[in-house]
JSON list of C-alpha atoms in Angstrom, two decimals:
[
{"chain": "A", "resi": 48, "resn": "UNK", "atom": "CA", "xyz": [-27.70, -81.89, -74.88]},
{"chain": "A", "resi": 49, "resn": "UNK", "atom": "CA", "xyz": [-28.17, -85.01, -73.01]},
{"chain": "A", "resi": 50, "resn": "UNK", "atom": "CA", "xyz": [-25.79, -85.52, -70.08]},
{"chain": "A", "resi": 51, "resn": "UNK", "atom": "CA", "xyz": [-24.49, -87.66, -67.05]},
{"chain": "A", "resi": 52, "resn": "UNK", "atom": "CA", "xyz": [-22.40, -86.81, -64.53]},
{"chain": "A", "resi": 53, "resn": "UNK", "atom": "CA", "xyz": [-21.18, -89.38, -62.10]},
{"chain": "A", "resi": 54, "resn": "UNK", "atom": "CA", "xyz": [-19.52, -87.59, -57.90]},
{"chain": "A", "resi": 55, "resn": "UNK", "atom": "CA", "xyz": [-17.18, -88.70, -56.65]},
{"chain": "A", "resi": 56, "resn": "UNK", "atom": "CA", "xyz": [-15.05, -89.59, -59.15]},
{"chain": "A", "resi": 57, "resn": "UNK", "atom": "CA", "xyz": [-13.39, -92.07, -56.58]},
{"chain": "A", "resi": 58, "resn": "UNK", "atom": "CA", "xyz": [-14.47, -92.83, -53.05]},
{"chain": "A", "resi": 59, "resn": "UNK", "atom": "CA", "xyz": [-12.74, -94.81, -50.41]},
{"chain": "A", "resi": 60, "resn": "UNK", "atom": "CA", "xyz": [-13.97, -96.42, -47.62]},
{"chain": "A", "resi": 61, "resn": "UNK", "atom": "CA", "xyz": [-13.36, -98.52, -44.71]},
{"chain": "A", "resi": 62, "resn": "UNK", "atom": "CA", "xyz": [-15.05, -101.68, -44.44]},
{"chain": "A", "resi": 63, "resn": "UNK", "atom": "CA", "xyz": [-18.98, -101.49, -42.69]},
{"chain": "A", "resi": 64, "resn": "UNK", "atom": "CA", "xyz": [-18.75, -97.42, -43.76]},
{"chain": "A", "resi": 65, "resn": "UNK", "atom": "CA", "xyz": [-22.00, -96.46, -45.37]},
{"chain": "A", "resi": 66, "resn": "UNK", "atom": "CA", "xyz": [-21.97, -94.29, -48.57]},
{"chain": "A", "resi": 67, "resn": "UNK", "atom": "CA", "xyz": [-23.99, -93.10, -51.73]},
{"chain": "A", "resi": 68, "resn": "UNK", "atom": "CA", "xyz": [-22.59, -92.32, -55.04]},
{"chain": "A", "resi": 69, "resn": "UNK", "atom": "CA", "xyz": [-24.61, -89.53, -57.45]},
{"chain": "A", "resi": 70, "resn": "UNK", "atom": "CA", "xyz": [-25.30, -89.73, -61.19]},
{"chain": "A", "resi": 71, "resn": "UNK", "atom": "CA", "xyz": [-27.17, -86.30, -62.03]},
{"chain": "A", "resi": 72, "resn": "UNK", "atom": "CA", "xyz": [-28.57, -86.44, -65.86]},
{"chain": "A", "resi": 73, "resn": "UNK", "atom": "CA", "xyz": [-29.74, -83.51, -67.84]},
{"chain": "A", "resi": 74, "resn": "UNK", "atom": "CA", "xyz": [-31.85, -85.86, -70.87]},
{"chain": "A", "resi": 75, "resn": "UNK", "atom": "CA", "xyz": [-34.96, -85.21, -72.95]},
{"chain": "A", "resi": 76, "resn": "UNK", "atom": "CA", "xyz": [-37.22, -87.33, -71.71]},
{"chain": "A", "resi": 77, "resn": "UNK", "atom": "CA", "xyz": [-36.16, -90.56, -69.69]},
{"chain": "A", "resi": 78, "resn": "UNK", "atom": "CA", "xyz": [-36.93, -93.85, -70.72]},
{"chain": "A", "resi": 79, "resn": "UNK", "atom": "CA", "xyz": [-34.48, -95.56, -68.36]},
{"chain": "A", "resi": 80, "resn": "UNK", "atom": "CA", "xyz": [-31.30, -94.88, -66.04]},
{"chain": "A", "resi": 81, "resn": "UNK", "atom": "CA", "xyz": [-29.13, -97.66, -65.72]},
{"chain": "A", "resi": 82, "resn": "UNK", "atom": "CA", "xyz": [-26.62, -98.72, -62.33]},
{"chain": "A", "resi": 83, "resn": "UNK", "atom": "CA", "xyz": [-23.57, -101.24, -63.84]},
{"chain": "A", "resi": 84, "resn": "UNK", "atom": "CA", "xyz": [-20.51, -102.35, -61.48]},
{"chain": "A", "resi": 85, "resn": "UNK", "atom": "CA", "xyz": [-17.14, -102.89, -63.74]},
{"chain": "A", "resi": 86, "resn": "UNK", "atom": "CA", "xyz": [-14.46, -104.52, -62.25]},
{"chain": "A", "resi": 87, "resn": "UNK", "atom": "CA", "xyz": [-10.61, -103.93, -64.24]},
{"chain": "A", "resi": 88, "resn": "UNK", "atom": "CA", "xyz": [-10.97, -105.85, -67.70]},
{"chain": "A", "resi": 89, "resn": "UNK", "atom": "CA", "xyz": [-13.73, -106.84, -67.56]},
{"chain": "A", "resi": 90, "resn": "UNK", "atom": "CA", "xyz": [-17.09, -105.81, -68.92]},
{"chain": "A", "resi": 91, "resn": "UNK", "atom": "CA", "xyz": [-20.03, -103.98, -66.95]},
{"chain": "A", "resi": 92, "resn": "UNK", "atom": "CA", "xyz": [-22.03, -106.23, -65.31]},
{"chain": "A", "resi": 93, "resn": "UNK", "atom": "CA", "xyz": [-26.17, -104.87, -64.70]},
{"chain": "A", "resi": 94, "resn": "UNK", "atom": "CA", "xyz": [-27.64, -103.74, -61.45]},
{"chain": "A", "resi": 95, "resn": "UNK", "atom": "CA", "xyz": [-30.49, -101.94, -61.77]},
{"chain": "A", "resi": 96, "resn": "UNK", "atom": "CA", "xyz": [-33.22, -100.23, -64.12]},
{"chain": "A", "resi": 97, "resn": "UNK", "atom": "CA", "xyz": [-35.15, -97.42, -62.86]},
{"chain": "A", "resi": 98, "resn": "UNK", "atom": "CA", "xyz": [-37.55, -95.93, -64.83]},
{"chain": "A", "resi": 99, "resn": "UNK", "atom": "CA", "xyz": [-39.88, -93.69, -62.93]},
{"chain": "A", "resi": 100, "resn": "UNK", "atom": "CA", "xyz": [-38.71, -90.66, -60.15]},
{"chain": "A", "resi": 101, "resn": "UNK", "atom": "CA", "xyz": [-39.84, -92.25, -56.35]},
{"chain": "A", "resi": 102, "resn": "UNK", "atom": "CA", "xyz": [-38.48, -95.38, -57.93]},
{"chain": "A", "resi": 103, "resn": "UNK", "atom": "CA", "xyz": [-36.53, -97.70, -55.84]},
{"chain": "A", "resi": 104, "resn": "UNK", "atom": "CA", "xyz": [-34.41, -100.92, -56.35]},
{"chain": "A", "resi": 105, "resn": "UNK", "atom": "CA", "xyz": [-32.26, -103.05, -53.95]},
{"chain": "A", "resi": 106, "resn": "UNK", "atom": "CA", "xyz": [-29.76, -105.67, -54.52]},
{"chain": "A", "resi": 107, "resn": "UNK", "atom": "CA", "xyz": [-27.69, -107.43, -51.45]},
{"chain": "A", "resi": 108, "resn": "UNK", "atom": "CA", "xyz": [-26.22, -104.25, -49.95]},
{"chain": "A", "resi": 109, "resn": "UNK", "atom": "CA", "xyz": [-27.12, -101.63, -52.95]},
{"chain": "A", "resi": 110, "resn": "UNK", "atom": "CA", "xyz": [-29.73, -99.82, -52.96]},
{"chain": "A", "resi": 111, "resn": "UNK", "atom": "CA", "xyz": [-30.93, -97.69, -56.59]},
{"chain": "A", "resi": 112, "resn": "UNK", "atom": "CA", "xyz": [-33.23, -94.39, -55.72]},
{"chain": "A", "resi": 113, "resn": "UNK", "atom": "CA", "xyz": [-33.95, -92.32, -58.70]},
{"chain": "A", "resi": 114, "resn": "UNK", "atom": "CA", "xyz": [-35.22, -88.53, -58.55]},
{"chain": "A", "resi": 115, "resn": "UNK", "atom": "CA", "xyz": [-36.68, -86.15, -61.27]},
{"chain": "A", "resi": 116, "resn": "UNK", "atom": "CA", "xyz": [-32.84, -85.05, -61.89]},
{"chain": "A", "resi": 117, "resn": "UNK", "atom": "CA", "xyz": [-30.19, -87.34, -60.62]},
{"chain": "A", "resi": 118, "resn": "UNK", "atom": "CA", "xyz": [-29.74, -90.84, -58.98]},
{"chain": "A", "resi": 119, "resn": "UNK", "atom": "CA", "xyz": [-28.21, -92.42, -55.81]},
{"chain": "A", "resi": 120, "resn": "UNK", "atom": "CA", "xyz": [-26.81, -95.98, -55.64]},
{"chain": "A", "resi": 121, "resn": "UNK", "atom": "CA", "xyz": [-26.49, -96.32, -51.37]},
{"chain": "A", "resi": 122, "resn": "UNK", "atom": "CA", "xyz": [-24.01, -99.01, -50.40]},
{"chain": "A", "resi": 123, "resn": "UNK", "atom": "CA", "xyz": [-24.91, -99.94, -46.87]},
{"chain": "A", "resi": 124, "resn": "UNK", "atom": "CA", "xyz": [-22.10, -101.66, -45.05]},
{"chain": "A", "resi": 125, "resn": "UNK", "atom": "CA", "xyz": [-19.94, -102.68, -47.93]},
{"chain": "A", "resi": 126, "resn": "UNK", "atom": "CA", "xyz": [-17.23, -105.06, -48.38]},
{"chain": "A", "resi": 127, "resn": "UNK", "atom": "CA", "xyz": [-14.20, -105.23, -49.94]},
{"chain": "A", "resi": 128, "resn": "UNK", "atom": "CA", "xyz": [-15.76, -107.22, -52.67]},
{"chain": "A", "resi": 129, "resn": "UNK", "atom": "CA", "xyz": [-17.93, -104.24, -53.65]},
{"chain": "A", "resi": 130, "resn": "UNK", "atom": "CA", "xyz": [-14.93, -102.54, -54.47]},
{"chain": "A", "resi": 131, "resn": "UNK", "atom": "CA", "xyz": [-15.36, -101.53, -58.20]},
{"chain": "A", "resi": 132, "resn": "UNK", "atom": "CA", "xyz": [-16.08, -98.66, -60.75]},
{"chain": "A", "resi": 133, "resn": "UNK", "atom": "CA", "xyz": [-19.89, -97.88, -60.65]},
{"chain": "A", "resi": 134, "resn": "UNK", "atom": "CA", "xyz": [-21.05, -96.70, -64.03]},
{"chain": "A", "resi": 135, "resn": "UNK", "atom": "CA", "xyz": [-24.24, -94.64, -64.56]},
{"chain": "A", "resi": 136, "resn": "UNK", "atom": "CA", "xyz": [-25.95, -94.84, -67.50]},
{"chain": "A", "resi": 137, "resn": "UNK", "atom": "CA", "xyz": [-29.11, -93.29, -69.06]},
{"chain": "A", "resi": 138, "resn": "UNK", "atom": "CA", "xyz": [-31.70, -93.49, -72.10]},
{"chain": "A", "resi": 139, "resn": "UNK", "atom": "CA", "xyz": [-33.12, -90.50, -73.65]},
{"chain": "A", "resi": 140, "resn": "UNK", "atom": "CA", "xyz": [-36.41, -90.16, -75.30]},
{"chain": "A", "resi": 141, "resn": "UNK", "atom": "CA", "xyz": [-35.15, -88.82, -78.01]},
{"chain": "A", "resi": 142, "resn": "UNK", "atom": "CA", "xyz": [-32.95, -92.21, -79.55]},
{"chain": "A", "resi": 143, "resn": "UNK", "atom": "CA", "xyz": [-34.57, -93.92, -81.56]},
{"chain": "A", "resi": 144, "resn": "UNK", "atom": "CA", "xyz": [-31.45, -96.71, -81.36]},
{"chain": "A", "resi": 145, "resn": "UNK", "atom": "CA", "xyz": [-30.79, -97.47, -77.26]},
{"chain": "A", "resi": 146, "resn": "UNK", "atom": "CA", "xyz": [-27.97, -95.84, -77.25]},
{"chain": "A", "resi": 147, "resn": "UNK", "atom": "CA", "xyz": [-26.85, -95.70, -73.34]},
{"chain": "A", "resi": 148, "resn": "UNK", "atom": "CA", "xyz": [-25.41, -92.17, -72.36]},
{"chain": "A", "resi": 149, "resn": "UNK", "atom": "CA", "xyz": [-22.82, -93.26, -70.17]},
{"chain": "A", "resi": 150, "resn": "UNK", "atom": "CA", "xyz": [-21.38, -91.22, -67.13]},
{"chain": "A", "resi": 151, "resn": "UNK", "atom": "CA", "xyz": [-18.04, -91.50, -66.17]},
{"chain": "A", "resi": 152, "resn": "UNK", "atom": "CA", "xyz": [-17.97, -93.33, -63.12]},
{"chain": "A", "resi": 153, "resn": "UNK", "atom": "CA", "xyz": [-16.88, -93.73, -59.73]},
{"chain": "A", "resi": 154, "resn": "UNK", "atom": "CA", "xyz": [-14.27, -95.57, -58.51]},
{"chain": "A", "resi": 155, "resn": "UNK", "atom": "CA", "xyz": [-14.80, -97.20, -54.83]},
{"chain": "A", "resi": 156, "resn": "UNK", "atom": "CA", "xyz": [-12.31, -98.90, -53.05]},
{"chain": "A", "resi": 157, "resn": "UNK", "atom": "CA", "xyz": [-13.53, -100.77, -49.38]},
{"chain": "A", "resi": 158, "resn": "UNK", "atom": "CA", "xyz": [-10.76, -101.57, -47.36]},
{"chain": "A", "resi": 159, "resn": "UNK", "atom": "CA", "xyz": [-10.34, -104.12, -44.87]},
{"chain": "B", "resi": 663, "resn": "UNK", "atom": "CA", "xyz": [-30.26, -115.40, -67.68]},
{"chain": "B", "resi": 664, "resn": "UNK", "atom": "CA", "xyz": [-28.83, -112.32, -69.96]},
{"chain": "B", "resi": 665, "resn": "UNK", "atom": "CA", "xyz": [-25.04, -113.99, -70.86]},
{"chain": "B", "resi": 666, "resn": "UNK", "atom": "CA", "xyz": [-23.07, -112.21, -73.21]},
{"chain": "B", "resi": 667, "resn": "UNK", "atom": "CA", "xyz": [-19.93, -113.85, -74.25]},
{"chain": "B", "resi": 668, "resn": "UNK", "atom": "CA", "xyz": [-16.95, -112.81, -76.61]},
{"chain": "B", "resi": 669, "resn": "UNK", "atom": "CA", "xyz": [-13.91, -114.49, -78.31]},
{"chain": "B", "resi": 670, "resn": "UNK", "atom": "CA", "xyz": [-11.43, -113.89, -78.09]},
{"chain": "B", "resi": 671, "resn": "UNK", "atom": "CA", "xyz": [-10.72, -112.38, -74.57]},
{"chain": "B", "resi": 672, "resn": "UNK", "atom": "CA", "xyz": [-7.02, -111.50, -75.95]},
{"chain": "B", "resi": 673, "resn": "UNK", "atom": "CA", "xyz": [-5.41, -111.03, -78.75]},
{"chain": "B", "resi": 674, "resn": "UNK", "atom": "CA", "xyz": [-2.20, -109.76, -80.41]},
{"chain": "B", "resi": 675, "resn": "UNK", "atom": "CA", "xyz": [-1.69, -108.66, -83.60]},
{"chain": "B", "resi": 676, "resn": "UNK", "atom": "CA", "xyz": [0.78, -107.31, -85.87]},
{"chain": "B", "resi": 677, "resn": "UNK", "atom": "CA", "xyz": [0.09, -103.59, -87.80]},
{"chain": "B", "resi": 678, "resn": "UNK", "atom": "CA", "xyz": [-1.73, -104.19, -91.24]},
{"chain": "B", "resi": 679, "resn": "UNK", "atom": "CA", "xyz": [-3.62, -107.48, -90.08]},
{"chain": "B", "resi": 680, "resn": "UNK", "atom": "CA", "xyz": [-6.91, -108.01, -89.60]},
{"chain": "B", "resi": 681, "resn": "UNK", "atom": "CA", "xyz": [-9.02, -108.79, -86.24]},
{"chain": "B", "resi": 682, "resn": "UNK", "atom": "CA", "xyz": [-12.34, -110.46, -85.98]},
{"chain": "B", "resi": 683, "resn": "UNK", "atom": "CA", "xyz": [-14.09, -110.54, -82.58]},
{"chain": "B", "resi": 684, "resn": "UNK", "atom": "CA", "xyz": [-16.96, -112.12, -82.02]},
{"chain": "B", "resi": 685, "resn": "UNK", "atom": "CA", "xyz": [-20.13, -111.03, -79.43]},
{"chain": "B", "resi": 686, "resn": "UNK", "atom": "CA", "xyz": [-22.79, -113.66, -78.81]},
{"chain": "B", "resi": 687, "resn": "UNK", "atom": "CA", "xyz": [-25.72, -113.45, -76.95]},
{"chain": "B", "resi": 688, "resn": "UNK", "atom": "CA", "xyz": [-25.98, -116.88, -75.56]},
{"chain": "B", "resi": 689, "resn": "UNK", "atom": "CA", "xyz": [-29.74, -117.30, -73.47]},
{"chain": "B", "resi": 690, "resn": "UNK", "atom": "CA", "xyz": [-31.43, -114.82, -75.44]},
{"chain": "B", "resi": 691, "resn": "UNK", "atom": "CA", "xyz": [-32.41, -113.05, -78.98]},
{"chain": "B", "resi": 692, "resn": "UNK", "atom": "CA", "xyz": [-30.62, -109.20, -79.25]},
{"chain": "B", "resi": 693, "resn": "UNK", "atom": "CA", "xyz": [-32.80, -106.78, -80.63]},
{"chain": "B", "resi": 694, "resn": "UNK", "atom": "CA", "xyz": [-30.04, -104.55, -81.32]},
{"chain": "B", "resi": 695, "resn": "UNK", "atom": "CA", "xyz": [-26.48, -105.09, -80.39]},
{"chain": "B", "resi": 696, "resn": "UNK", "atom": "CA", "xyz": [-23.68, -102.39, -79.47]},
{"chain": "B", "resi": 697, "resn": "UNK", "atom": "CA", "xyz": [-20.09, -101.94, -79.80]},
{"chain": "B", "resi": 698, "resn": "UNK", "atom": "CA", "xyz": [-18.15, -100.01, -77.51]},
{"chain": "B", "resi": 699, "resn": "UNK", "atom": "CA", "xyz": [-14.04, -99.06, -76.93]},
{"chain": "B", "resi": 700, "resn": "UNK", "atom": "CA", "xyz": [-12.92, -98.47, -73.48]},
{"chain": "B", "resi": 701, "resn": "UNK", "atom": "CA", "xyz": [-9.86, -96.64, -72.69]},
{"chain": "B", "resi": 702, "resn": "UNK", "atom": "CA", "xyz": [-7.76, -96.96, -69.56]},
{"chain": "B", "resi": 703, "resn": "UNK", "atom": "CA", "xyz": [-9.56, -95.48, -66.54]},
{"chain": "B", "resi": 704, "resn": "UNK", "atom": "CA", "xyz": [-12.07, -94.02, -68.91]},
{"chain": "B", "resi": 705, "resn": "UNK", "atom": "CA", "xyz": [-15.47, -94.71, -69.47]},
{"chain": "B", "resi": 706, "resn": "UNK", "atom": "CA", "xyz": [-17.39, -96.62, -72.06]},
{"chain": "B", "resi": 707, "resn": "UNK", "atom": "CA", "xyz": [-17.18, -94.95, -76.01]},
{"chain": "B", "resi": 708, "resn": "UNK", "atom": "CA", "xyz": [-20.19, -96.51, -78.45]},
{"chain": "B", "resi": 709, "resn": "UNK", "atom": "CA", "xyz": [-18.26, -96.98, -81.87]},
{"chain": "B", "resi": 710, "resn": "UNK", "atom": "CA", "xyz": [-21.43, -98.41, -83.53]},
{"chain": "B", "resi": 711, "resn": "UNK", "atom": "CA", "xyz": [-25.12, -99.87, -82.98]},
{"chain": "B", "resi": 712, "resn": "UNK", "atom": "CA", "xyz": [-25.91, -102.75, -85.44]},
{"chain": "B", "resi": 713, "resn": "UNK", "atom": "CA", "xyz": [-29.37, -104.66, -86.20]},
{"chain": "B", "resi": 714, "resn": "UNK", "atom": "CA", "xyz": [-29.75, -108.09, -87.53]},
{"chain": "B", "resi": 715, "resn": "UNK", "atom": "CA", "xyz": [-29.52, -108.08, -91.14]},
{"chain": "B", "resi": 716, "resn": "UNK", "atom": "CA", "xyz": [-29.18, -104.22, -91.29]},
{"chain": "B", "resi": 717, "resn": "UNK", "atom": "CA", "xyz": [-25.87, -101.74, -91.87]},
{"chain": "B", "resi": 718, "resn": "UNK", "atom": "CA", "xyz": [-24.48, -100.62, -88.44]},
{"chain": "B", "resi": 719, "resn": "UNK", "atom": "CA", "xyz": [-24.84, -96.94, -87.16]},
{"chain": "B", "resi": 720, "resn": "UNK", "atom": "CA", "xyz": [-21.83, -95.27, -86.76]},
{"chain": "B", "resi": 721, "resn": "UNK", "atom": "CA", "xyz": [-21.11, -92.56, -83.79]},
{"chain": "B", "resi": 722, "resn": "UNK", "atom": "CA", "xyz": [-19.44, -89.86, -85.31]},
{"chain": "B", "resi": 723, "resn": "UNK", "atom": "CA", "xyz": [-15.65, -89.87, -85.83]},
{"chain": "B", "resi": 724, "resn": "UNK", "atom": "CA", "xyz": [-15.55, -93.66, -86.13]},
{"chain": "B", "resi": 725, "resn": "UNK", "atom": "CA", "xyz": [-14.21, -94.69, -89.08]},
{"chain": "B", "resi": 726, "resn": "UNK", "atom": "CA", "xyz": [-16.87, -97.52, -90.64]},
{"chain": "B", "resi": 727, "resn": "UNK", "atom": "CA", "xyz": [-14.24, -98.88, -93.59]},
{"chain": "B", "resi": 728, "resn": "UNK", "atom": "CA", "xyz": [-11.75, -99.76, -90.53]},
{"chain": "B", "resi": 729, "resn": "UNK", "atom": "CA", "xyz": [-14.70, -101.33, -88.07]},
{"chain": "B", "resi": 730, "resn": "UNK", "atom": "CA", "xyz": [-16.39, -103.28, -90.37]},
{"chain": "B", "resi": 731, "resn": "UNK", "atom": "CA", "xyz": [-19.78, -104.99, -88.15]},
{"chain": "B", "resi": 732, "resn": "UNK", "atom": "CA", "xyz": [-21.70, -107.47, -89.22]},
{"chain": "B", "resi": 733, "resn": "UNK", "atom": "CA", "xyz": [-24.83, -108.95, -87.42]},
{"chain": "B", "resi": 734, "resn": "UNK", "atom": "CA", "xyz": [-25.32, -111.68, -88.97]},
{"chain": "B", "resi": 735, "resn": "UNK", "atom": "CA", "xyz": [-28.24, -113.26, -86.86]},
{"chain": "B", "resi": 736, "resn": "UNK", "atom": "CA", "xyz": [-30.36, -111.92, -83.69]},
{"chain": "B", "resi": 737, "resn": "UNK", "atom": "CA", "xyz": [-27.38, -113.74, -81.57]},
{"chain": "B", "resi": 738, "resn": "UNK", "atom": "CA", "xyz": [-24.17, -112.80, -83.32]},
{"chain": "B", "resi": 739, "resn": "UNK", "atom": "CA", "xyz": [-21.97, -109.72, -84.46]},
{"chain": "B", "resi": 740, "resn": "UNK", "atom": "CA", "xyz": [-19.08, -109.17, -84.86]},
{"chain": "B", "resi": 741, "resn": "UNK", "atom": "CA", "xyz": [-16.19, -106.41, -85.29]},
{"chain": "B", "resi": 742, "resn": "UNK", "atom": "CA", "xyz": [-13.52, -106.78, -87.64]},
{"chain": "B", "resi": 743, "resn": "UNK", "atom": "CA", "xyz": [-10.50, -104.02, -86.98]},
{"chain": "B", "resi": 744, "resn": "UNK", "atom": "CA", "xyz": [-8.95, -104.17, -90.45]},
{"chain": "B", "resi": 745, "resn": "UNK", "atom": "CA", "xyz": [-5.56, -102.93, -91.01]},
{"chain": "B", "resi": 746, "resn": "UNK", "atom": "CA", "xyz": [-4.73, -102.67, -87.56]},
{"chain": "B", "resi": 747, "resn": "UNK", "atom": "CA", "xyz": [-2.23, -100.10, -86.28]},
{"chain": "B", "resi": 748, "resn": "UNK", "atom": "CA", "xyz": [-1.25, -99.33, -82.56]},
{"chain": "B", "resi": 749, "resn": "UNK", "atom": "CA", "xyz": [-3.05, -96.75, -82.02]},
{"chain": "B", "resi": 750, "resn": "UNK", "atom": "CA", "xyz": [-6.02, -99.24, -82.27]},
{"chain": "B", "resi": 751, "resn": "UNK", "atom": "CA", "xyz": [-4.91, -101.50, -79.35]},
{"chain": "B", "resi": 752, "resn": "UNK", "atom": "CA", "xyz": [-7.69, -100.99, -76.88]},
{"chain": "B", "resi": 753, "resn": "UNK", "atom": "CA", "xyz": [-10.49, -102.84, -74.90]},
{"chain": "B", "resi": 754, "resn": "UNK", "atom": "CA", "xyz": [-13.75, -104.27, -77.27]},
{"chain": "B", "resi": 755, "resn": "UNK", "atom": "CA", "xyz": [-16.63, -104.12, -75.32]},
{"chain": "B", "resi": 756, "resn": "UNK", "atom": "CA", "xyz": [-20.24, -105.50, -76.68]},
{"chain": "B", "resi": 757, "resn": "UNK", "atom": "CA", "xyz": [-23.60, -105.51, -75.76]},
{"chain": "B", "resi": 758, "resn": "UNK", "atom": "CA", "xyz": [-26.43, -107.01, -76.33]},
{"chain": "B", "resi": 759, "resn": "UNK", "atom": "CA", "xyz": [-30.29, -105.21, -75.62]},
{"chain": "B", "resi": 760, "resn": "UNK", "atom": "CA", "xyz": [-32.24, -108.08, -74.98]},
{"chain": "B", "resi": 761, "resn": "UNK", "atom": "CA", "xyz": [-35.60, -107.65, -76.58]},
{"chain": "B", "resi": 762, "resn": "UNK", "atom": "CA", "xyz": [-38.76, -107.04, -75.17]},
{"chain": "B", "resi": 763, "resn": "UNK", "atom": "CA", "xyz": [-36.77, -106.15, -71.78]},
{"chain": "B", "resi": 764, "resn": "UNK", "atom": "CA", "xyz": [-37.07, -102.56, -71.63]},
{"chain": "B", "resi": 765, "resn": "UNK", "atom": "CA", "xyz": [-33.93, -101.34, -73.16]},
{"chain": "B", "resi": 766, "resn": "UNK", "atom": "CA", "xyz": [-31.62, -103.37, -70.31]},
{"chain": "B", "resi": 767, "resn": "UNK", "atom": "CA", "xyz": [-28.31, -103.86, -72.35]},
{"chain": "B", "resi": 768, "resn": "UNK", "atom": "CA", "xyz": [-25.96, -106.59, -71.30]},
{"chain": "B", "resi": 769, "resn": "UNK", "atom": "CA", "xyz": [-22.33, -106.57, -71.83]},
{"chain": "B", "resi": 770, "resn": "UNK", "atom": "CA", "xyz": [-19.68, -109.48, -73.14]},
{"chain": "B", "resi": 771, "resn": "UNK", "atom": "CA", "xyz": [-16.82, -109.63, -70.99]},
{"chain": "B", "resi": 772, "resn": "UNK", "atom": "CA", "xyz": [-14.84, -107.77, -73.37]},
{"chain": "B", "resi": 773, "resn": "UNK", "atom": "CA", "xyz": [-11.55, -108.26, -75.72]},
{"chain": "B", "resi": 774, "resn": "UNK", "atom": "CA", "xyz": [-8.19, -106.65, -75.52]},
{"chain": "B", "resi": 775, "resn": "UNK", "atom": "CA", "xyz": [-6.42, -106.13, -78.21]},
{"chain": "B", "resi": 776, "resn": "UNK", "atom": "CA", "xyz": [-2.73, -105.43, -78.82]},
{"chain": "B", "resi": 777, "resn": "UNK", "atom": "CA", "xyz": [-1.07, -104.02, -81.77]},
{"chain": "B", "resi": 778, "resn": "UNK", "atom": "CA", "xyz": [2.43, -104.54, -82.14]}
]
């Protein structure tokens, strides 16, 4: 059965503190994992695609690495701003409809 | 590029009306467009993937005679809660997979709806 699992489930830091956040996938077959950033009531907003393991992506102060069984989204000296939920999401070879496979997220809070 | 919007953002309704909400792609043509609830501190639950001009997939355990979907052009769909009770107040999300972009799906800003 496909699967995503998202650690920590929350994750507080001070601001300037470096940190990743995991998303480890059991799927038949990628075709694409997907980083999002949801803020409260509000919908996900894209990051990143990665579609290949050794892949690599980089936005502002996020950076997207992708492995053979899980991914890392590495927040370099974040800001409050970045606090968010950070939802993993992936696409297995086997849909035939692009249905996402979502995990459950992680919650990180940057404080001043 | 990529904007999703929906209407409305809000709304409150009394049980045994119907809700429409609407999900519009707005720079680009939607191969295939999604429909998701969202519970509090919980994460995203697909209710239904629709094509233009075909019926909408169900997931399993959604009912499809109280989500009615309708995608009515590669641009628009939209999710009628009919007969609403409380136990239906939630938050709508939609997306959109913009075609010929790899399966990238982009999301509306999403509706809450109240029951009362």
């Amino acid at each position: 059965e496909d699967q995503v699992t998202q650690s920590p489930e929350a994750l507080r830091l001070q601001e300037g503190e470096s940190s990743s956040l995991n998303c480890s996938y059991t799927v038949s077959g990628l075709r694409g994992l997907f980083w999002y950033r949801q803020d409260p009531g509000k919908g996900p907003e894209f990051l990143f695609t990665l579609y290949s393991a050794g892949e690599e992506k980089e936005k502002e102060r996020l950076k997207a690495t992708l492995t053979k069984k899980e991914s890392f989204l590495h927040i370099t000296a974040p800001k409050p701003e970045d606090s968010a939920t950070y939802l993993c999401a992936v696409l297995s070879g086997s849909s035939n409809t692009g249905k996402l496979i979502f995990g459950q997220g992680t919650t990180l809070q940057v404080k001043p | 590029g990529a904007v999703v919007s929906q209407h409305p953002s809000r709304v409150i309704c009394k049980s045994g009306t119907s809700v429409k909400i609407e999900c519009r792609s707005l720079d680009f043509q939607a191969t295939t467009m999604f429909w998701y609830r969202q519970f509090p501190k919980k994460s995203l639950m697909l209710m239904a993937t629709s094509n233009e001009g075909s019926k909408a997939t169900y997931e399993q355990g959604v009912e499809k005679d109280k989500f009615l979907i309708n995608h009515a052009s590669l641009t628009l769909s939209t999710l009628t809660v009919t007969s609403a009770h409380p136990e239906d107040s939630s938050f709508y999300i939609c997306s959109a997979d913009r075609q010929g972009m790899s399966y990238e799906q982009y999301f509306g800003p999403g509706t809450r709806l109240t029951v009362t």
